[in-house]
Amino acid sequence: VLGSTVASVNSALQRARGTIDQRLPETAQTAADPTERELLNRYVAAFEHADMDALVALLSEDATLRMPPQPSMSGGLQIARFFLETVAHGDLTRIRHRPTWANGRPAVTIEVRAEDGSWIPHGISVLEIEEGEIAGIDAFLDPTLLPRFGVPA
């Protein structure tokens, strides 16, 4: 569509990431307001306690999960099922989140438990909050992003 080769796009992306790494501070965090912080902690706790009902309750009915380049997914229940069945293979405690802040929004780092019990860095999810619910999740599945948020890649 753009008339570019895969190699030229990858090269431009690599240069852009290098520029961002040079110009951004090590950590760029903004203090969350108490309501967002509480919602973020409840989101993390839902996974820690494998509480599917709590997870569904936090997501708005028409929430959207965006994981570029994959197609978006809509619906709070569908998103929760995707996390449980596809990502966590039936056990939400296989996904570990650490609360953080990214792009001025509440976020979580993502690690997935391997078969041997170790934690594999997976990426980061940035939450979009509207009217006390999670209305959107932008998931960036790139473990190289995690050191900026205190998690080794």
mmCIF file of N, CA and C in Angstrom, residues 24 47 82 101 103 137 152:
data_model
loop_
_atom_site.group_PDB
_atom_site.id
_atom_site.type_symbol
_atom_site.label_atom_id
_atom_site.label_comp_id
_atom_site.label_asym_id
_atom_site.label_seq_id
_atom_site.Cartn_x
_atom_site.Cartn_y
_atom_site.Cartn_z
ATOM 1 N N LEU A 24 13.904 9.844 25.383
ATOM 2 C CA LEU A 24 12.978 9.710 26.498
ATOM 3 C C LEU A 24 13.735 9.459 27.791
ATOM 4 N N PHE A 47 -6.429 -11.016 38.309
ATOM 5 C CA PHE A 47 -5.553 -12.046 37.744
ATOM 6 C C PHE A 47 -4.875 -12.836 38.868
ATOM 7 N N PHE A 82 -10.908 -14.437 26.403
ATOM 8 C CA PHE A 82 -9.669 -14.528 25.636
ATOM 9 C C PHE A 82 -8.476 -14.616 26.584
ATOM 10 N N TRP A 101 2.467 3.115 34.833
ATOM 11 C CA TRP A 101 1.831 4.241 34.168
ATOM 12 C C TRP A 101 2.528 4.421 32.832
ATOM 13 N N ASN A 103 2.215 6.613 28.915
ATOM 14 C CA ASN A 103 1.529 7.576 28.049
ATOM 15 C C ASN A 103 0.406 8.303 28.774
ATOM 16 N N ILE A 137 -8.150 -1.586 26.144
ATOM 17 C CA ILE A 137 -6.824 -2.085 26.514
ATOM 18 C C ILE A 137 -5.991 -2.086 25.241
ATOM 19 N N PRO A 152 12.984 -6.853 33.826
ATOM 20 C CA PRO A 152 14.028 -7.266 32.875
ATOM 21 C C PRO A 152 13.432 -7.961 31.660
#
